[in-house]
Short mmCIF file of C-alpha atoms and ligand atoms in Angstrom, two decimals:
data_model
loop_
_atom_site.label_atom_id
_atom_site.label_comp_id
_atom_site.label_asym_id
_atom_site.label_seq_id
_atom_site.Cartn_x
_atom_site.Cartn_y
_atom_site.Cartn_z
CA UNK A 241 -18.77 -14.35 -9.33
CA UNK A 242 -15.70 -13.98 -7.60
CA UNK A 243 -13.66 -15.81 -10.04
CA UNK A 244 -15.50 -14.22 -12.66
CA UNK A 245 -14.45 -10.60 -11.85
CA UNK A 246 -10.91 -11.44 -10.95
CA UNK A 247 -10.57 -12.95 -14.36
CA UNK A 248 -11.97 -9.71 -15.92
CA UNK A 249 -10.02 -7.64 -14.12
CA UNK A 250 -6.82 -9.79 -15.05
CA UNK A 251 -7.07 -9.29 -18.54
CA UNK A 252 -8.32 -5.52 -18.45
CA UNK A 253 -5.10 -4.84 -16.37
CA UNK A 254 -1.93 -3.89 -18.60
CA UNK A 255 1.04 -6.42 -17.91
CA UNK A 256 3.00 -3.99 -15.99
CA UNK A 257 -0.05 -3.35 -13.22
CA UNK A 258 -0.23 -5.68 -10.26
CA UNK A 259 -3.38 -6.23 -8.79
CA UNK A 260 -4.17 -6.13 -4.79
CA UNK A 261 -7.67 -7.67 -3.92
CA UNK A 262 -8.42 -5.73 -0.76
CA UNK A 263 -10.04 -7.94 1.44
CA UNK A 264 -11.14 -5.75 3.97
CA UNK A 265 -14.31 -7.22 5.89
CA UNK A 266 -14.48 -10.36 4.00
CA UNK A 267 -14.74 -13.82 5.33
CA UNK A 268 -12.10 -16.35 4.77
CA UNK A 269 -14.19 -18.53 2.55
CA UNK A 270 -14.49 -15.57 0.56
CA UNK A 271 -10.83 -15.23 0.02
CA UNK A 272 -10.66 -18.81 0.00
CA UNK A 273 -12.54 -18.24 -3.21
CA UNK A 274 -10.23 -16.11 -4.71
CA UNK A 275 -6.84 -17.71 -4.06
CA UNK A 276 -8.64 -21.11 -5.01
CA UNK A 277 -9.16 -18.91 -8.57
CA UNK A 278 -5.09 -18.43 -8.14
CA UNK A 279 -5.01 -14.67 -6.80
CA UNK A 280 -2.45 -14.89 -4.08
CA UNK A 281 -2.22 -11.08 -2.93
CA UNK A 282 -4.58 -9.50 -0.42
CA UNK A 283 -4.63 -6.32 1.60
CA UNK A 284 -6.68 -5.51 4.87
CA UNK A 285 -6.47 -2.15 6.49
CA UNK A 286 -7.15 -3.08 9.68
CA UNK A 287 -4.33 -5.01 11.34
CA UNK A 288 -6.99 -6.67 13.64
CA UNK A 289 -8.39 -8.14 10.88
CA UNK A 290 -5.30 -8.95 9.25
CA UNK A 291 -3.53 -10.99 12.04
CA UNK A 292 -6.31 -13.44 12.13
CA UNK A 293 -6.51 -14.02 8.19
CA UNK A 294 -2.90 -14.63 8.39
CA UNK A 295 -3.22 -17.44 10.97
CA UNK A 296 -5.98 -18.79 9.99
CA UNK A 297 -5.65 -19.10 5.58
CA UNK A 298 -2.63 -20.64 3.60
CA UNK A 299 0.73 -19.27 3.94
CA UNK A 300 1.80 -19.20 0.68
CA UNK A 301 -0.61 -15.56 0.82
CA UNK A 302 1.08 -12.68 0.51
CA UNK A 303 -0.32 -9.75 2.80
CA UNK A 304 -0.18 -5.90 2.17
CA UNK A 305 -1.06 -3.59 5.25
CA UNK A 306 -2.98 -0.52 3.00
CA UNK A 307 -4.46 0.88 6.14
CA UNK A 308 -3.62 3.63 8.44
CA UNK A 309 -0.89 1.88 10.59
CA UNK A 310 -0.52 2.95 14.32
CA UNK A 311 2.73 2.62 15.73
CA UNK A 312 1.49 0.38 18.75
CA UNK A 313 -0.02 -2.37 16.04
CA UNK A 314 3.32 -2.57 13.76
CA UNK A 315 4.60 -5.44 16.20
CA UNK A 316 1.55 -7.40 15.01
CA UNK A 317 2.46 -7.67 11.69
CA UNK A 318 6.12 -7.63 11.66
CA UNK A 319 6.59 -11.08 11.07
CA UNK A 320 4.65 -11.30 7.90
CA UNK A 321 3.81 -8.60 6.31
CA UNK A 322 4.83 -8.38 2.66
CA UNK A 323 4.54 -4.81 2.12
CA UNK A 324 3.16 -1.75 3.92
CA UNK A 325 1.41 0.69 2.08
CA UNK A 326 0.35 2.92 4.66
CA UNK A 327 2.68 4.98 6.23
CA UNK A 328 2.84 8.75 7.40
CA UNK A 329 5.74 9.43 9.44
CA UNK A 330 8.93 9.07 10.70
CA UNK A 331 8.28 8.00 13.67
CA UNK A 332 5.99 5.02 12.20
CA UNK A 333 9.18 3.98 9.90
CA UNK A 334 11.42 3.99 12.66
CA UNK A 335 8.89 1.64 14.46
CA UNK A 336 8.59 -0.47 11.26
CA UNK A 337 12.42 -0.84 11.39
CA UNK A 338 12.97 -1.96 14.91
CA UNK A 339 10.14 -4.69 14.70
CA UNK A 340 11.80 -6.22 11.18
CA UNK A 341 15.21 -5.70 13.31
CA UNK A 342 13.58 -8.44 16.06
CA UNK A 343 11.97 -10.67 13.46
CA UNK A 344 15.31 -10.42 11.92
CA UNK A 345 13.71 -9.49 8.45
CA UNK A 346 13.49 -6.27 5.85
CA UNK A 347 10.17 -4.92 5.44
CA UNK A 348 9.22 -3.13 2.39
CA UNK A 349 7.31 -0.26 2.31
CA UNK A 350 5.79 2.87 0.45
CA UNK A 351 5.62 6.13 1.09
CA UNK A 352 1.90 7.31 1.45
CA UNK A 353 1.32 10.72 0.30
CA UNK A 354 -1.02 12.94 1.37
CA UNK A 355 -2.74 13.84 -1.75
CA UNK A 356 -6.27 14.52 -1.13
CA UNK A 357 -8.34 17.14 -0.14
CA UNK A 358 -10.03 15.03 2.75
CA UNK A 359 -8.34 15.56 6.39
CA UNK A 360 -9.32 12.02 6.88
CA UNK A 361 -6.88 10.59 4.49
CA UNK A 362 -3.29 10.15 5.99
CA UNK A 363 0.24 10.61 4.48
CA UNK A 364 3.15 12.22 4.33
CA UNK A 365 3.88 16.08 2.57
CA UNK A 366 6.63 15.85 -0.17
CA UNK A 367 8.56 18.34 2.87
CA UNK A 368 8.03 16.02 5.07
CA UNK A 369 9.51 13.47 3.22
CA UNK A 370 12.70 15.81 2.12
CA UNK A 371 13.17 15.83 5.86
CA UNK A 372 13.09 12.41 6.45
CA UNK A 373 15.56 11.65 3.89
CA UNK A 374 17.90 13.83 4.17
CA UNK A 375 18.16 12.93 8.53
CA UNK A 376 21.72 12.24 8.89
CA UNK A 377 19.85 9.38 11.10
CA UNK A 378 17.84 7.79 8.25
CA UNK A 379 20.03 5.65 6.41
CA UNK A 380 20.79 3.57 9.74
CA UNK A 381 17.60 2.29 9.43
CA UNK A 382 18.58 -0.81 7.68
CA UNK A 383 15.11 -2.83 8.18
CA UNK A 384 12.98 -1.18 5.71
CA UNK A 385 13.18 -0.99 2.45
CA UNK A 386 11.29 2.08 0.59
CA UNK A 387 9.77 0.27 -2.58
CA UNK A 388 7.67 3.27 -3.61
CA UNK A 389 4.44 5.59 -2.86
CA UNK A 390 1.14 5.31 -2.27
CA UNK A 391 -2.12 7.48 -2.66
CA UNK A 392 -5.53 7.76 -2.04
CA UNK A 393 -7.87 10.31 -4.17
CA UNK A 394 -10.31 12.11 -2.40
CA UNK A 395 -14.05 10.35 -2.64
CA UNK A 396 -15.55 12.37 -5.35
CA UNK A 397 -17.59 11.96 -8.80
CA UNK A 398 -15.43 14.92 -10.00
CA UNK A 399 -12.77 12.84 -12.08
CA UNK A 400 -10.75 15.48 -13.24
CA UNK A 401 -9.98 16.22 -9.51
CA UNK A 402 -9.07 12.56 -8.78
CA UNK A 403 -6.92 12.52 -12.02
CA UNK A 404 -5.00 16.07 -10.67
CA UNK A 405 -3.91 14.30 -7.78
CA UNK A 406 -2.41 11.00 -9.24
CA UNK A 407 -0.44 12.91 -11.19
CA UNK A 408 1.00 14.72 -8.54
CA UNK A 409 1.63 11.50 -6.44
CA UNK A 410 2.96 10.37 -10.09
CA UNK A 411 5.19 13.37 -9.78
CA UNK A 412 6.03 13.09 -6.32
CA UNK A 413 7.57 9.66 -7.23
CA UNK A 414 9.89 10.76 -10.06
CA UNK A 415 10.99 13.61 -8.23
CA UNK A 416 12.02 11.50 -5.19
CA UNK A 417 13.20 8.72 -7.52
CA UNK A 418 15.48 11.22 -9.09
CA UNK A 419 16.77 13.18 -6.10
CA UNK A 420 17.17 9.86 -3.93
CA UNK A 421 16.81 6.34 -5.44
CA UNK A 422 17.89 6.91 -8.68
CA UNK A 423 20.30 4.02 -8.27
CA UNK A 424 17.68 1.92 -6.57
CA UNK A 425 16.01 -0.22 -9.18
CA UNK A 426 13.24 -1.70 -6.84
CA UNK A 427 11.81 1.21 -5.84
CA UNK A 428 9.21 1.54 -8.74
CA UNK A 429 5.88 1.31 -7.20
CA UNK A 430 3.17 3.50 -7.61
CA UNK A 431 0.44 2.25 -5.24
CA UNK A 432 -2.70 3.99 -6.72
CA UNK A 433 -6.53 3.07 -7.81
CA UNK A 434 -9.08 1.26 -6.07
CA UNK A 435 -12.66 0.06 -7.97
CA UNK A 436 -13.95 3.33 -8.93
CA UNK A 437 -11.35 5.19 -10.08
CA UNK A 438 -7.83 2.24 -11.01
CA UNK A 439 -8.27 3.05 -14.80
CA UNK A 440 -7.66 6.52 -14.33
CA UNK A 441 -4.81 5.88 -11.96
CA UNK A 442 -3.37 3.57 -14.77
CA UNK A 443 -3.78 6.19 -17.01
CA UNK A 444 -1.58 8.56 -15.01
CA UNK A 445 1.01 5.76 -14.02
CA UNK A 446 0.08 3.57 -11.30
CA UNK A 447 1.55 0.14 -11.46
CA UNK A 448 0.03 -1.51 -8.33
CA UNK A 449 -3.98 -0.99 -7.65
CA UNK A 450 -6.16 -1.78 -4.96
CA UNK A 451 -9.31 -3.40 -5.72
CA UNK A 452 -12.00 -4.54 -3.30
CA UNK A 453 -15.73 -3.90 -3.98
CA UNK A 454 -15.49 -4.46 -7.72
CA UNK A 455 -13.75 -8.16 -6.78
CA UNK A 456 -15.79 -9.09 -3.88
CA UNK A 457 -18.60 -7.21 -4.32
CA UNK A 458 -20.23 -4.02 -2.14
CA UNK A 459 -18.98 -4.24 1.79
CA UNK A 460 -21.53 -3.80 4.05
C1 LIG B 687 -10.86 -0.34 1.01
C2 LIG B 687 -9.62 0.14 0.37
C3 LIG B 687 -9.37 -0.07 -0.99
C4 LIG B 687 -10.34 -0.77 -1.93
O1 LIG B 687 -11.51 -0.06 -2.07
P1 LIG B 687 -12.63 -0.50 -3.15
O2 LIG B 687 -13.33 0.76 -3.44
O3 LIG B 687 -13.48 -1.51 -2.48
O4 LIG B 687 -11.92 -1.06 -4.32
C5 LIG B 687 -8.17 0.39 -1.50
N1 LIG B 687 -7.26 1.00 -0.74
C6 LIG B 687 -7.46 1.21 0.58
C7 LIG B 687 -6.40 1.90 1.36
C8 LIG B 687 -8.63 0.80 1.17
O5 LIG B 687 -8.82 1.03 2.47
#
């Protein structure tokens, strides 16, 4: 089944979109399944979930962090992380950039946005972001590299709502892409979508989606 929905998914997905299978709860012979079917990008949100699956499955995986990230667990995945996704402060970026610093690495990242109604859902305000960047500090931090944003809808049937707010993390990208990376061709990721709701994100720009249940099935 497995192979089956990847494959669907693969050709439903415009060329520009790349796919994350989020792998959240899964066992490895589950992703074993997957990268056997020749998907080789996963993301866990939990980073004691994560560390394992690294050690333990091939290492030609590549690994994106979507979860909330505490600042305590970043040294955990310094070493091999491929891209963070979730991210909501300074403070955690600074973090991110001293533990590439020891591993003697750049990490990429994105810039999660707060853009749903839900208090539970974490991410920066487009001030809070204006702030960061324009720190006469910032730009020392030479470790991470800012490859885009990231969003999570609120969990609702009402679609019109969950299409409102990837168009403002849609707009929240151009606007920072024009006021600070306009000469920075690899940041160009919109991190947005997950099973029930990536073709709308699609529709309203996002170039990366994360995809779990409709992959792996429902999580328990
Ligand atoms: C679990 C999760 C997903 C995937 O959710 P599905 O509904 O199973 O596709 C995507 N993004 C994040 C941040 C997640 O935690």
């Amino acid at each position: 089944m497995i192979k089956e929905n990847l494959q669907r998914l693969k050709t439903s997905l415009p060329n520009n979109v790349e796919l994350i299978a989020i792998s959240k709860t899964k066992p490895n012979e589950t992703i074993l399944e997957a990268y056997n079917a020749g998907h080789k990008v996963f993301g866990e949100n939990r980073v004691q979930e994560l560390v394992p699956k690294y050690e333990e499955l091939p290492k030609d995986i590549e690994w994106h962090m979507v979860g909330n990230l505490q600042r305590n667990k970043v040294k955990y995945i310094a070493p091999f992380v491929s891209l963070i996704h979730g991210t909501s402060s300074y403070r955690l970026l600074k973090e991110i950039n001293k533990e590439a610093k020891k591993n003697d690495r750049t990490i990429d990242l994105l810039i999660q946005f707060h853009i749903a109604e839900e208090d539970s859902k974490h991410g920066f305000s487009f001030e809070e972001v204006k702030e960061m960047m324009e720190d006469e500090h910032f730009s020392n931090y030479e470790h991470i590299n800012i490859r885009g944003v990231m969003g999570m809808a609120t969990f609702t049937d009402d679609m019109d709502k969950v299409r409102k707010e990837f168009k403002s993390l849609n707009e929240y990208f151009q606007k920072l892409k024009e006021e600070y990376f306009s000469e920075k061709e690899d940041f160009a990721t919109i991190s947005m979508g997950m099973s029930g709701d990536y073709e709308i994100a699609i529709e309203e720009g996002s170039n990366m989606v994360r995809v779990g249940s409709a992959i792996f099935g429902a999580r328990e």
